[in-house]
Coordinates of C-alpha atoms in Angstrom, one line a residue:
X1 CA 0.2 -22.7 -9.6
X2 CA 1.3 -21.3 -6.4
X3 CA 4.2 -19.9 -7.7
X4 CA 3.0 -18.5 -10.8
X5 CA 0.5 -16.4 -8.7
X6 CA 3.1 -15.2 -6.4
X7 CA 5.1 -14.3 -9.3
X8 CA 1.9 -12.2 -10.5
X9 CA 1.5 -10.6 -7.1
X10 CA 5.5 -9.7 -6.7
X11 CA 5.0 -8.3 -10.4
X12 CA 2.6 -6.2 -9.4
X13 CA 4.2 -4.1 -6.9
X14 CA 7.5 -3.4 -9.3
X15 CA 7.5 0.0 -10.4
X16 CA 8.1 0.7 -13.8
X17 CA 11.4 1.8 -15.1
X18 CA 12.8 3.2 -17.9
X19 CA 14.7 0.9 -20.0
X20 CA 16.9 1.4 -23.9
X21 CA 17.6 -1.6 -25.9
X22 CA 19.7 -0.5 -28.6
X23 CA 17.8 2.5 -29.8
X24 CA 14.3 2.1 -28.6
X25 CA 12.7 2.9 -25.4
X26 CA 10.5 1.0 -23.0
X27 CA 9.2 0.7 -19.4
X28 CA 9.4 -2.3 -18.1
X29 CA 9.0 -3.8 -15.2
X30 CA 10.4 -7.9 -14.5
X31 CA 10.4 -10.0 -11.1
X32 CA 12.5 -13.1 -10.8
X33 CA 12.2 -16.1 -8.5
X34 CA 13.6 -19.7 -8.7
X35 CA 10.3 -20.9 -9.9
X36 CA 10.5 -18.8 -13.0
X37 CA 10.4 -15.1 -14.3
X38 CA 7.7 -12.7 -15.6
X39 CA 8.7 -9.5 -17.3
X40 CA 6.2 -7.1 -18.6
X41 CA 7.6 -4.3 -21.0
X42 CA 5.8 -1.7 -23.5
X43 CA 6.5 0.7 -25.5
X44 CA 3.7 3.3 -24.6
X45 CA 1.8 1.9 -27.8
X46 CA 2.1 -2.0 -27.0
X47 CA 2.2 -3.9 -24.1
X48 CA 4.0 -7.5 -24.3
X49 CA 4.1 -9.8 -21.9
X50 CA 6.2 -13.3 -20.9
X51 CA 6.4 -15.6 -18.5
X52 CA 8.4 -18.4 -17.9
X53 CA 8.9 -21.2 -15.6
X54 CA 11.9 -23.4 -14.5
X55 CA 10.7 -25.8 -17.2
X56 CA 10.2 -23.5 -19.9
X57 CA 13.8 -21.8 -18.7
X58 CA 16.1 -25.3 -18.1
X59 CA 14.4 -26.3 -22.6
X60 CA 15.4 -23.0 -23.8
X61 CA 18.8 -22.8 -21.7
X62 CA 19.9 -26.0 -23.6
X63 CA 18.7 -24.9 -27.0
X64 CA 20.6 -21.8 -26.9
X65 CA 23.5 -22.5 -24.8
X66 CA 24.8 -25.9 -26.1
X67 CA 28.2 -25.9 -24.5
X68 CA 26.7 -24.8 -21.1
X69 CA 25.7 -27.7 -18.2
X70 CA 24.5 -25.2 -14.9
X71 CA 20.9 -25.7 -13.0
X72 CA 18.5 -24.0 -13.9
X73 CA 18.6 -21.6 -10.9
X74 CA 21.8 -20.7 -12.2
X75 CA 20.5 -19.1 -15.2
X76 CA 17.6 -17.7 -13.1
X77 CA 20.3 -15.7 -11.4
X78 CA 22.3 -14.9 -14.0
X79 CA 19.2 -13.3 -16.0
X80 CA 18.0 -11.4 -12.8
X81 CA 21.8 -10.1 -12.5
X82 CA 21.6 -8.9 -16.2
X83 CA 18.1 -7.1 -15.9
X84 CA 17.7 -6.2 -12.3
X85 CA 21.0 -3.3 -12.8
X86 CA 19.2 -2.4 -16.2
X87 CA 15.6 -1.6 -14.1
X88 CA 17.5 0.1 -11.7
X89 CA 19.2 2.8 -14.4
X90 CA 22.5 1.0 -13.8
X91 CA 24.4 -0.2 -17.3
X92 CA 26.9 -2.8 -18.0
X93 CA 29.3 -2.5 -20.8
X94 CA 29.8 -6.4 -20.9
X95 CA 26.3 -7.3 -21.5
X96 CA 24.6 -6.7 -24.9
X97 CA 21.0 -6.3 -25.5
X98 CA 19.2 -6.3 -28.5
X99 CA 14.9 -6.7 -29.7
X100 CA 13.2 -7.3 -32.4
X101 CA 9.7 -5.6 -32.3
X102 CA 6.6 -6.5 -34.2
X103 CA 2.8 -5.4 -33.2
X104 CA 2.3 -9.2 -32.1
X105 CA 5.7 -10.2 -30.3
X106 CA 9.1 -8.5 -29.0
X107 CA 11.3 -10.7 -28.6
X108 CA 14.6 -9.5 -26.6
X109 CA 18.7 -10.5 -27.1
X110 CA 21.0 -11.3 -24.8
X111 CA 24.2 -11.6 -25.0
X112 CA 26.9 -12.3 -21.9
X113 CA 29.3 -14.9 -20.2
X114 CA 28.0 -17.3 -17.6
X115 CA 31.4 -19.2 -16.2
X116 CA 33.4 -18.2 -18.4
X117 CA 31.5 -19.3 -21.2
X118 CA 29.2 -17.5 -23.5
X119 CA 25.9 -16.9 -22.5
X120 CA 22.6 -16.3 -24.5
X121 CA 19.3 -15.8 -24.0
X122 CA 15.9 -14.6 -25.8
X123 CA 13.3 -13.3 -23.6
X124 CA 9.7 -14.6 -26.0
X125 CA 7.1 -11.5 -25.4
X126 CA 3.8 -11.8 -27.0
X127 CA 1.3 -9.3 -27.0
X128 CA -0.2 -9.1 -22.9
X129 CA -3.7 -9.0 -22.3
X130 CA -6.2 -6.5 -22.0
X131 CA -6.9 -7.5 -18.4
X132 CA -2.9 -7.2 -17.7
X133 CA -2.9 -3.7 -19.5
X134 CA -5.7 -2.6 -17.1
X135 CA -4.4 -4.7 -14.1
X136 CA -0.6 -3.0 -14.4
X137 CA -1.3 0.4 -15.8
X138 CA -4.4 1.6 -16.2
X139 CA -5.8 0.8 -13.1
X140 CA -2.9 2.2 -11.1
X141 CA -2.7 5.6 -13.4
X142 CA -6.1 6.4 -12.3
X143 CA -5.8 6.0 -9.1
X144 CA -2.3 7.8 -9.2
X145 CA -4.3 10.5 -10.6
X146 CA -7.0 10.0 -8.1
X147 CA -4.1 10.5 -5.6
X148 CA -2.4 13.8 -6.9
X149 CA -5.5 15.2 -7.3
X150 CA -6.7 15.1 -3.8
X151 CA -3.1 15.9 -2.7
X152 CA -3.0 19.0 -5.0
X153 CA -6.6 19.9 -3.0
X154 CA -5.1 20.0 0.4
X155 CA -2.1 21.4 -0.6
X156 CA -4.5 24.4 -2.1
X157 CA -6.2 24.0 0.9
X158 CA -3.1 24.6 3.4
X159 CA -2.3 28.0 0.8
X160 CA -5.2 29.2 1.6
X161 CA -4.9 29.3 5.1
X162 CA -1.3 30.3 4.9
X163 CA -2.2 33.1 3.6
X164 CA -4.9 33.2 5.9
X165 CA -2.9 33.7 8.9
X166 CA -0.2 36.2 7.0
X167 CA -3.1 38.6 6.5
X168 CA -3.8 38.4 9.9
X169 CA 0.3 39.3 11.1
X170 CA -0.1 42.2 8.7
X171 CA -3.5 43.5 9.6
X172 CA -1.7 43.2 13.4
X173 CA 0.8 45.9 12.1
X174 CA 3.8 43.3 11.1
X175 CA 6.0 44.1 8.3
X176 CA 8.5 41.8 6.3
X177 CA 12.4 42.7 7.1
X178 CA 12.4 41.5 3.7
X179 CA 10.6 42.5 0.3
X180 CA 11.9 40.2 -1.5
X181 CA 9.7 37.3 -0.1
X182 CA 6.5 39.4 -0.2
X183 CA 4.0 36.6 -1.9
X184 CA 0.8 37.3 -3.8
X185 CA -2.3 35.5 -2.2
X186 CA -2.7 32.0 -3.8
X187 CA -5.4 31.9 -6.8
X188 CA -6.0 28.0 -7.4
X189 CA -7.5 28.8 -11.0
X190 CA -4.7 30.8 -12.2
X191 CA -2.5 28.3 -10.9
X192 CA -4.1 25.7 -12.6
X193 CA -4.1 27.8 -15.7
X194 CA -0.4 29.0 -15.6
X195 CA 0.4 25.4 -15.3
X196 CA -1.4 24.2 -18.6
X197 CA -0.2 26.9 -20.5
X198 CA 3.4 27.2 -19.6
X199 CA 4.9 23.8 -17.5
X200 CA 2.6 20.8 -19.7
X201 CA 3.6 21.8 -22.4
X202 CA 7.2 20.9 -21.4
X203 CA 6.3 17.8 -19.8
X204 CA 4.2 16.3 -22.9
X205 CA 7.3 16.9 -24.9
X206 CA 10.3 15.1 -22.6
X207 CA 9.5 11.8 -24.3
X208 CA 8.1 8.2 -23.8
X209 CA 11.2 7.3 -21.6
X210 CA 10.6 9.8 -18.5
X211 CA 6.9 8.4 -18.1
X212 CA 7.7 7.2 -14.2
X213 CA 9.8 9.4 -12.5
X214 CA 11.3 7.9 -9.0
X215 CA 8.6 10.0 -7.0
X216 CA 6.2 8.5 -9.3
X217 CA 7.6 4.7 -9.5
X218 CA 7.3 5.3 -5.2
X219 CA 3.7 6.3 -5.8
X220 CA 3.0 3.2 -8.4
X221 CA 4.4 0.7 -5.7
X222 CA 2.5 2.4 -2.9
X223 CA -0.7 2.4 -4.7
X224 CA -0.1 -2.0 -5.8
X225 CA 0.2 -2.9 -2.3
X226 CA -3.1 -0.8 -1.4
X227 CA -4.7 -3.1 -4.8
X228 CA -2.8 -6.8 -3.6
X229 CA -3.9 -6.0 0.2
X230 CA -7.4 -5.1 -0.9
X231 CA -7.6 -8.5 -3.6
X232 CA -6.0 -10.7 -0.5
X233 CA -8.8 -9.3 1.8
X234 CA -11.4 -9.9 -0.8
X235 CA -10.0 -13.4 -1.1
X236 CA -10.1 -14.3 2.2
X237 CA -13.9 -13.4 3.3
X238 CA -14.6 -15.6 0.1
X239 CA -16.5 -13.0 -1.3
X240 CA -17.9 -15.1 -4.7
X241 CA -19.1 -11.7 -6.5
X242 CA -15.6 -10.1 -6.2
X243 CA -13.5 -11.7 -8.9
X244 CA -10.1 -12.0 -7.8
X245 CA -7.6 -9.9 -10.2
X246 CA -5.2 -13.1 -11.1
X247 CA -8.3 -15.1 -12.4
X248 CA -9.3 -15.7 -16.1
X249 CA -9.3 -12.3 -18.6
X250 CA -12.0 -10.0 -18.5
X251 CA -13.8 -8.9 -21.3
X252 CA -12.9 -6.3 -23.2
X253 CA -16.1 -4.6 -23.0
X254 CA -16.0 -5.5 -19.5
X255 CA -13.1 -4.1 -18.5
X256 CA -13.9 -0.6 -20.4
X257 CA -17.3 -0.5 -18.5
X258 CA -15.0 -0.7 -15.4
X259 CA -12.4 1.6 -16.2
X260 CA -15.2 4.6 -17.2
X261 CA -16.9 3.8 -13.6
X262 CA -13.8 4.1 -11.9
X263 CA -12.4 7.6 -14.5
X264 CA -16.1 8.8 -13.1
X265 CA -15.1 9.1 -9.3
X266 CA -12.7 11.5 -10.2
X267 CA -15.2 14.5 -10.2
X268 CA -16.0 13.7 -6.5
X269 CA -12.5 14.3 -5.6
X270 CA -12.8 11.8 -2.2
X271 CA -9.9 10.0 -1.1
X272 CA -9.8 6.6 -1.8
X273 CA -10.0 4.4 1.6
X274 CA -7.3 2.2 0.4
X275 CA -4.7 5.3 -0.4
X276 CA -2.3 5.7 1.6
X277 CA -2.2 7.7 4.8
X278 CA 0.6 9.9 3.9
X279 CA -1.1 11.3 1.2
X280 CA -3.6 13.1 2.9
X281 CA -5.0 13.4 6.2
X282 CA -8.8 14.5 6.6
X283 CA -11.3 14.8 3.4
X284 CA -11.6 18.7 2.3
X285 CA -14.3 20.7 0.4
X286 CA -14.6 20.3 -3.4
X287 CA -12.4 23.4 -4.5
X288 CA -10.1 25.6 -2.3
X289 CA -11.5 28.3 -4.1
X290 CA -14.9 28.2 -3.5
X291 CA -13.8 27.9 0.1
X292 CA -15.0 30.8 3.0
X293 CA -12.2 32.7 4.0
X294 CA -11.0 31.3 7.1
X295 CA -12.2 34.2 9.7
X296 CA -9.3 35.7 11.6
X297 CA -9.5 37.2 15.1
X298 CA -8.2 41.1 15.4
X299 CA -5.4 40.9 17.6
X300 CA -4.1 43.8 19.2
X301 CA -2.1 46.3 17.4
X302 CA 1.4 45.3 19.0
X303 CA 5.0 46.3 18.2
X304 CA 6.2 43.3 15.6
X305 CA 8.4 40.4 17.2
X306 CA 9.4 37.1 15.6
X307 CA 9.2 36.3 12.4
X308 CA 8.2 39.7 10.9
X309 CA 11.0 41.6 13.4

């Protein structure tokens, strides 16, 4: 039991990855140990999930590949040498993968040498859970979103008093030795706007496979470890009204009612206590917008110097 819920927890702070078998696309994200594997793959419409311990690994070893004798940590490693490259964006010409897809069960071919011999392997998917769905990807998307959105604000935020203090070199007589990098003041809502109309559109349209970029998978990972250290400390006090999230499935129903509580917290715009630091430093007002301009002392006229020379 041990190991199956260290399996979960290592799961959970993979970052998805892009992944082609044959002609379809998934993300996917796997984590081997020698007590077994879990791989969780989906194909932005599904979600399958399997996992499988040393037992489950040494029977289906010996069904598929009669004329091999190895311990089973031997095919543990030879799997995790097969996908880890594949989650990585590395490919290897000598291995073959193949999947058969239905809305219940993907199941996925292998194909490669092990010793010198031939080596085969099925990886047996069923449909995942609603609870892993929300545990792996919808929980972490929100708060990613969460994230980006209070980064954007004090990014906004830092604009505003950019421009701020440029206004104030000017109004001190200061001139740029180049026009060229002359700026416009920053205007959050036609930002915002510009962005809808002109970059979303491309970004809807680059496909299923581009859904984690590396800044993002960096992101996902960051945000897991906030969500295991924050289940591990909930474990510990023994606090019996927080469910821990490796426990039975939730409800459906449940787990919706959670999800909209959490999508709610979004017009608040506060940042989470278990984000991390990098992300911002110090909580800011709603909108940079709506924001006083930031007063700015007269200075002396003076002859230029510096920056503006």
């Amino acid at each position: 039991m041990e190991g199956s819920e260290d399996l979960d927890s290592s799961l959970l702070t993979q970052p998805w990855a892009s992944v082609c078998f044959g002609e379809s696309t998934f993300i996917a994200k796997a984590c081997f140990r020698e007590t077994g594997y879990v791989l969780l793959i989906s194909d932005l419409s599904s979600v399958w999930y399997e996992r499988a311990d040393t037992d489950v690994v040494g029977k289906r070893s010996k069904e598929l590949n009669k004329r091999l004798t190895a311990h089973v940590s031997s095919f543990l490693n030879r799997l995790s040498n097969l996908m880890c490259p594949l989650l990585e964006g590395r490919e290897s010409d000598a291995n073959s993968f193949s999947c058969q897809q239905t809305s219940s069960k993907l199941t996925i071919h292998v194909k490669s040498e092990l010793s010198g011999l031939p080596f085969y392997w099925d990886f047996h998917c069923p449909a995942a859970a609603v609870e892993m769905i929300s545990h792996h990807l919808v929980r972490p998307l929100i708060r990613m979103s969460l994230a980006l959105q209070y980064q954007l604000q004090e990014l906004a935020s830092l604009l505003v008093q950019k421009d701020a203090e440029i206004e104030d070199y000017r109004e001190s007589g200061a001139a740029l030795s180049r026009g060229r990098l002359r700026t416009a003041p920053f205007q959050e809502k036609s930002f915002l706007q510009k962005f809808v109309d002109e970059s979303l559109p491309q970004l809807c349209g680059a496909g299923d496979g581009q859904a984690f970029t590396s800044t993002l998978q960096h992101l996902y990972t960051a945000v897991a470890r906030q969500e295991t250290r924050a289940t591990q400390k909930r474990h510990h006090s023994g606090d019996a009204e927080t469910p821990e999230l490796t426990s039975s499935p939730q409800p459906a129903g449940e787990a919706m009612d959670s999800l909209v509580t959490l999508g709610s917290q979004q017009e608040k715009v506060e940042p989470p206590s278990d984000l991390p630091q990098s992300l911002g430093a110090t909580a800011t007002p709603s909108s940079p917008a709506q924001r006083a301009r930031l007063p700015v002392s007269k200075a002396k006229r003076k002859k230029a110097k510096g920056l503006f020379g």
